[in-house]
mmCIF file of C-alpha atoms in Angstrom:
data_model
loop_
_atom_site.group_PDB
_atom_site.id
_atom_site.type_symbol
_atom_site.label_atom_id
_atom_site.label_comp_id
_atom_site.label_asym_id
_atom_site.label_seq_id
_atom_site.Cartn_x
_atom_site.Cartn_y
_atom_site.Cartn_z
ATOM 1 C CA MET A 1 47.784 -30.794 -55.752
ATOM 2 C CA LYS A 2 46.157 -34.149 -56.402
ATOM 3 C CA SER A 3 43.865 -33.776 -53.385
ATOM 4 C CA LEU A 4 42.903 -30.259 -54.509
ATOM 5 C CA GLY A 5 41.898 -31.619 -57.931
ATOM 6 C CA ILE A 6 39.800 -34.364 -56.348
ATOM 7 C CA LEU A 7 38.185 -31.796 -54.056
ATOM 8 C CA LEU A 8 37.257 -29.551 -57.008
ATOM 9 C CA ILE A 9 35.805 -32.439 -59.011
ATOM 10 C CA THR A 10 33.774 -33.584 -55.998
ATOM 11 C CA LEU A 11 32.543 -30.031 -55.447
ATOM 12 C CA PHE A 12 31.368 -29.644 -59.057
ATOM 13 C CA LEU A 13 29.658 -33.040 -59.023
ATOM 14 C CA SER A 14 27.832 -32.262 -55.790
ATOM 15 C CA LEU A 15 26.673 -28.872 -57.102
ATOM 16 C CA SER A 16 25.318 -30.439 -60.273
ATOM 17 C CA VAL A 17 23.297 -32.908 -58.199
ATOM 18 C CA PHE A 18 21.647 -30.116 -56.206
ATOM 19 C CA ALA A 19 20.945 -27.924 -59.238
ATOM 20 C CA LYS A 20 17.220 -27.489 -59.757
ATOM 21 C CA GLU A 21 16.010 -27.921 -63.293
ATOM 22 C CA THR A 22 13.232 -25.657 -64.443
ATOM 23 C CA GLU A 23 10.209 -27.581 -65.598
ATOM 24 C CA SER A 24 8.146 -26.975 -68.673
ATOM 25 C CA LYS A 25 4.902 -25.091 -68.260
ATOM 26 C CA THR A 26 1.565 -25.572 -69.944
ATOM 27 C CA PHE A 27 -0.862 -22.718 -70.506
ATOM 28 C CA LEU A 28 -4.466 -22.883 -71.643
ATOM 29 C CA VAL A 29 -5.652 -19.845 -73.599
ATOM 30 C CA LEU A 30 -9.388 -19.534 -74.255
ATOM 31 C CA PHE A 31 -10.834 -17.288 -76.953
ATOM 32 C CA LYS A 32 -14.355 -16.236 -77.855
ATOM 33 C CA SER A 33 -14.998 -16.574 -81.579
ATOM 34 C CA LYS A 34 -17.033 -13.336 -81.679
ATOM 35 C CA GLU A 35 -14.104 -11.361 -80.276
ATOM 36 C CA LEU A 36 -11.716 -12.863 -82.823
ATOM 37 C CA LYS A 37 -14.127 -12.002 -85.645
ATOM 38 C CA SER A 38 -14.479 -8.428 -84.401
ATOM 39 C CA LEU A 39 -10.678 -8.109 -84.491
ATOM 40 C CA ASN A 40 -10.529 -9.693 -87.979
ATOM 41 C CA THR A 41 -8.172 -12.431 -86.837
ATOM 42 C CA SER A 42 -8.355 -16.191 -86.371
ATOM 43 C CA MET A 43 -6.891 -18.937 -84.220
ATOM 44 C CA LYS A 44 -4.631 -20.038 -87.076
ATOM 45 C CA GLU A 45 -3.067 -16.581 -87.313
ATOM 46 C CA ILE A 46 -2.444 -16.438 -83.575
ATOM 47 C CA GLN A 47 -1.126 -20.006 -83.578
ATOM 48 C CA SER A 48 1.309 -19.252 -86.400
ATOM 49 C CA GLN A 49 2.840 -16.429 -84.371
ATOM 50 C CA PHE A 50 3.528 -18.684 -81.381
ATOM 51 C CA SER A 51 4.318 -21.973 -83.147
ATOM 52 C CA SER A 52 7.807 -20.900 -84.206
ATOM 53 C CA ALA A 53 8.913 -20.640 -80.571
ATOM 54 C CA PHE A 54 6.599 -22.988 -78.641
ATOM 55 C CA LYS A 55 4.703 -26.241 -79.037
ATOM 56 C CA ILE A 56 1.066 -25.336 -79.752
ATOM 57 C CA ARG A 57 -2.175 -27.320 -79.957
ATOM 58 C CA THR A 58 -5.521 -25.784 -80.826
ATOM 59 C CA TYR A 59 -9.017 -27.068 -80.228
ATOM 60 C CA ALA A 60 -12.287 -25.811 -81.650
ATOM 61 C CA GLY A 61 -15.679 -27.247 -80.960
ATOM 62 C CA ASN A 62 -19.052 -26.328 -79.567
ATOM 63 C CA SER A 63 -17.631 -24.122 -76.811
ATOM 64 C CA GLU A 64 -14.825 -21.560 -76.692
ATOM 65 C CA LEU A 65 -11.783 -21.871 -78.906
ATOM 66 C CA ALA A 66 -8.801 -23.213 -76.976
ATOM 67 C CA MET A 67 -5.058 -23.102 -77.509
ATOM 68 C CA ILE A 68 -2.614 -25.065 -75.361
ATOM 69 C CA ILE A 69 0.922 -23.676 -75.256
ATOM 70 C CA ASN A 70 3.786 -25.833 -73.938
ATOM 71 C CA ILE A 71 6.830 -23.777 -72.999
ATOM 72 C CA PRO A 72 9.889 -25.884 -72.108
ATOM 73 C CA GLU A 73 12.070 -24.872 -69.160
ATOM 74 C CA CYS A 74 10.775 -21.412 -68.361
ATOM 75 C CA GLU A 75 9.941 -19.103 -65.501
ATOM 76 C CA PHE A 76 6.826 -17.729 -67.233
ATOM 77 C CA ASP A 77 3.520 -17.114 -65.552
ATOM 78 C CA ALA A 78 0.124 -16.327 -67.080
ATOM 79 C CA CYS A 79 0.663 -12.568 -66.655
ATOM 80 C CA PHE A 80 3.969 -12.668 -68.534
ATOM 81 C CA LEU A 81 2.465 -14.742 -71.348
ATOM 82 C CA GLY A 82 -0.401 -12.258 -71.580
ATOM 83 C CA GLN A 83 2.089 -9.478 -72.360
ATOM 84 C CA PHE A 84 3.121 -11.130 -75.654
ATOM 85 C CA LEU A 85 2.124 -9.046 -78.654
ATOM 86 C CA VAL A 86 -0.056 -10.556 -81.366
ATOM 87 C CA SER A 87 -0.075 -8.998 -84.843
ATOM 88 C CA LEU A 88 -3.514 -8.390 -86.308
ATOM 89 C CA ASP A 89 -4.561 -8.046 -89.965
ATOM 90 C CA LYS A 90 -4.532 -4.251 -89.992
ATOM 91 C CA GLY A 91 -0.885 -4.125 -88.946
ATOM 92 C CA GLU A 92 -1.665 -3.271 -85.346
ATOM 93 C CA ASN A 93 -0.434 -5.230 -82.346
ATOM 94 C CA MET A 94 -2.438 -6.252 -79.294
ATOM 95 C CA LYS A 95 -1.452 -8.037 -76.122
ATOM 96 C CA LEU A 96 -2.558 -11.643 -75.895
ATOM 97 C CA GLN A 97 -4.406 -10.910 -72.644
ATOM 98 C CA GLU A 98 -6.561 -8.329 -74.452
ATOM 99 C CA ILE A 99 -7.563 -10.830 -77.138
ATOM 100 C CA ALA A 100 -7.943 -13.930 -74.968
ATOM 101 C CA PHE A 101 -11.009 -14.661 -72.865
ATOM 102 C CA ARG A 102 -8.901 -16.488 -70.229
ATOM 103 C CA LEU A 103 -5.221 -17.337 -69.666
ATOM 104 C CA ILE A 104 -4.745 -20.291 -67.324
ATOM 105 C CA ASP A 105 -1.467 -21.693 -65.989
ATOM 106 C CA MET A 106 -2.209 -25.421 -66.090
ATOM 107 C CA THR A 107 1.043 -26.322 -64.297
ATOM 108 C CA ALA A 108 0.224 -24.193 -61.233
ATOM 109 C CA ASN A 109 -3.349 -25.464 -61.214
ATOM 110 C CA LYS A 110 -2.110 -29.072 -61.354
ATOM 111 C CA LYS A 111 0.049 -28.493 -58.274
ATOM 112 C CA SER A 112 -2.911 -26.984 -56.404
ATOM 113 C CA LEU A 113 -5.131 -29.881 -57.432
ATOM 114 C CA ASP A 114 -2.531 -32.412 -56.274
ATOM 115 C CA THR A 115 -2.332 -30.648 -52.895
ATOM 116 C CA TYR A 116 -6.110 -30.684 -52.487
ATOM 117 C CA LEU A 117 -6.344 -34.336 -53.515
ATOM 118 C CA THR A 118 -3.642 -35.336 -51.048
ATOM 119 C CA ALA A 119 -5.408 -33.482 -48.234
ATOM 120 C CA PHE A 120 -8.761 -35.009 -49.197
ATOM 121 C CA GLU A 121 -7.346 -38.542 -49.317
ATOM 122 C CA ALA A 122 -5.666 -38.061 -45.924
ATOM 123 C CA ASN A 123 -8.963 -36.830 -44.475
ATOM 124 C CA GLN A 124 -10.851 -39.802 -45.933
ATOM 125 C CA HIS A 125 -8.242 -42.206 -44.580
ATOM 126 C CA LYS A 126 -8.483 -40.600 -41.125
ATOM 127 C CA LYS A 127 -12.295 -40.888 -41.147
ATOM 128 C CA LYS A 128 -12.029 -44.544 -42.152
ATOM 129 C CA ILE A 129 -9.623 -45.293 -39.299
ATOM 130 C CA ASP A 130 -11.785 -43.364 -36.804
ATOM 131 C CA LYS A 131 -14.847 -45.280 -37.950
ATOM 132 C CA ARG A 132 -13.060 -48.604 -37.430
ATOM 133 C CA ASN A 133 -11.939 -47.593 -33.944
ATOM 134 C CA THR A 134 -15.359 -46.352 -32.788
ATOM 135 C CA THR A 135 -17.418 -49.242 -34.171
ATOM 136 C CA PRO A 136 -17.807 -51.882 -31.433
ATOM 137 C CA ALA A 137 -16.949 -55.437 -32.344
ATOM 138 C CA PRO A 138 -19.880 -57.931 -32.174
#
């Protein structure tokens, strides 16, 4: 009985070690100010609808309006986020992907960038080694 208890505890501890935690995701949503004006809505109204559930940051400047959405521990992708409904002034609802100019999954793009950078650095390192080996010593 004692060995069975130790076996169960060891089993649960080993399973918890191998459990994969879901990571938070970051999405960049770009808007065109003309489109928001034509829909009689603003970034603040859209932000208020998402801020109760997610961490939101907005940026406005000389280019497109931007909203960064941090979603902790999720399995979302840009398509799923685009399906969220946004309430407009007239009482109608529209999908976020219909209002937004672009929806970008920054987490997926960061992984792709890291892969490309690793490959580039390996290629540069290989060229450097090849150059050392082919250059004759004086």
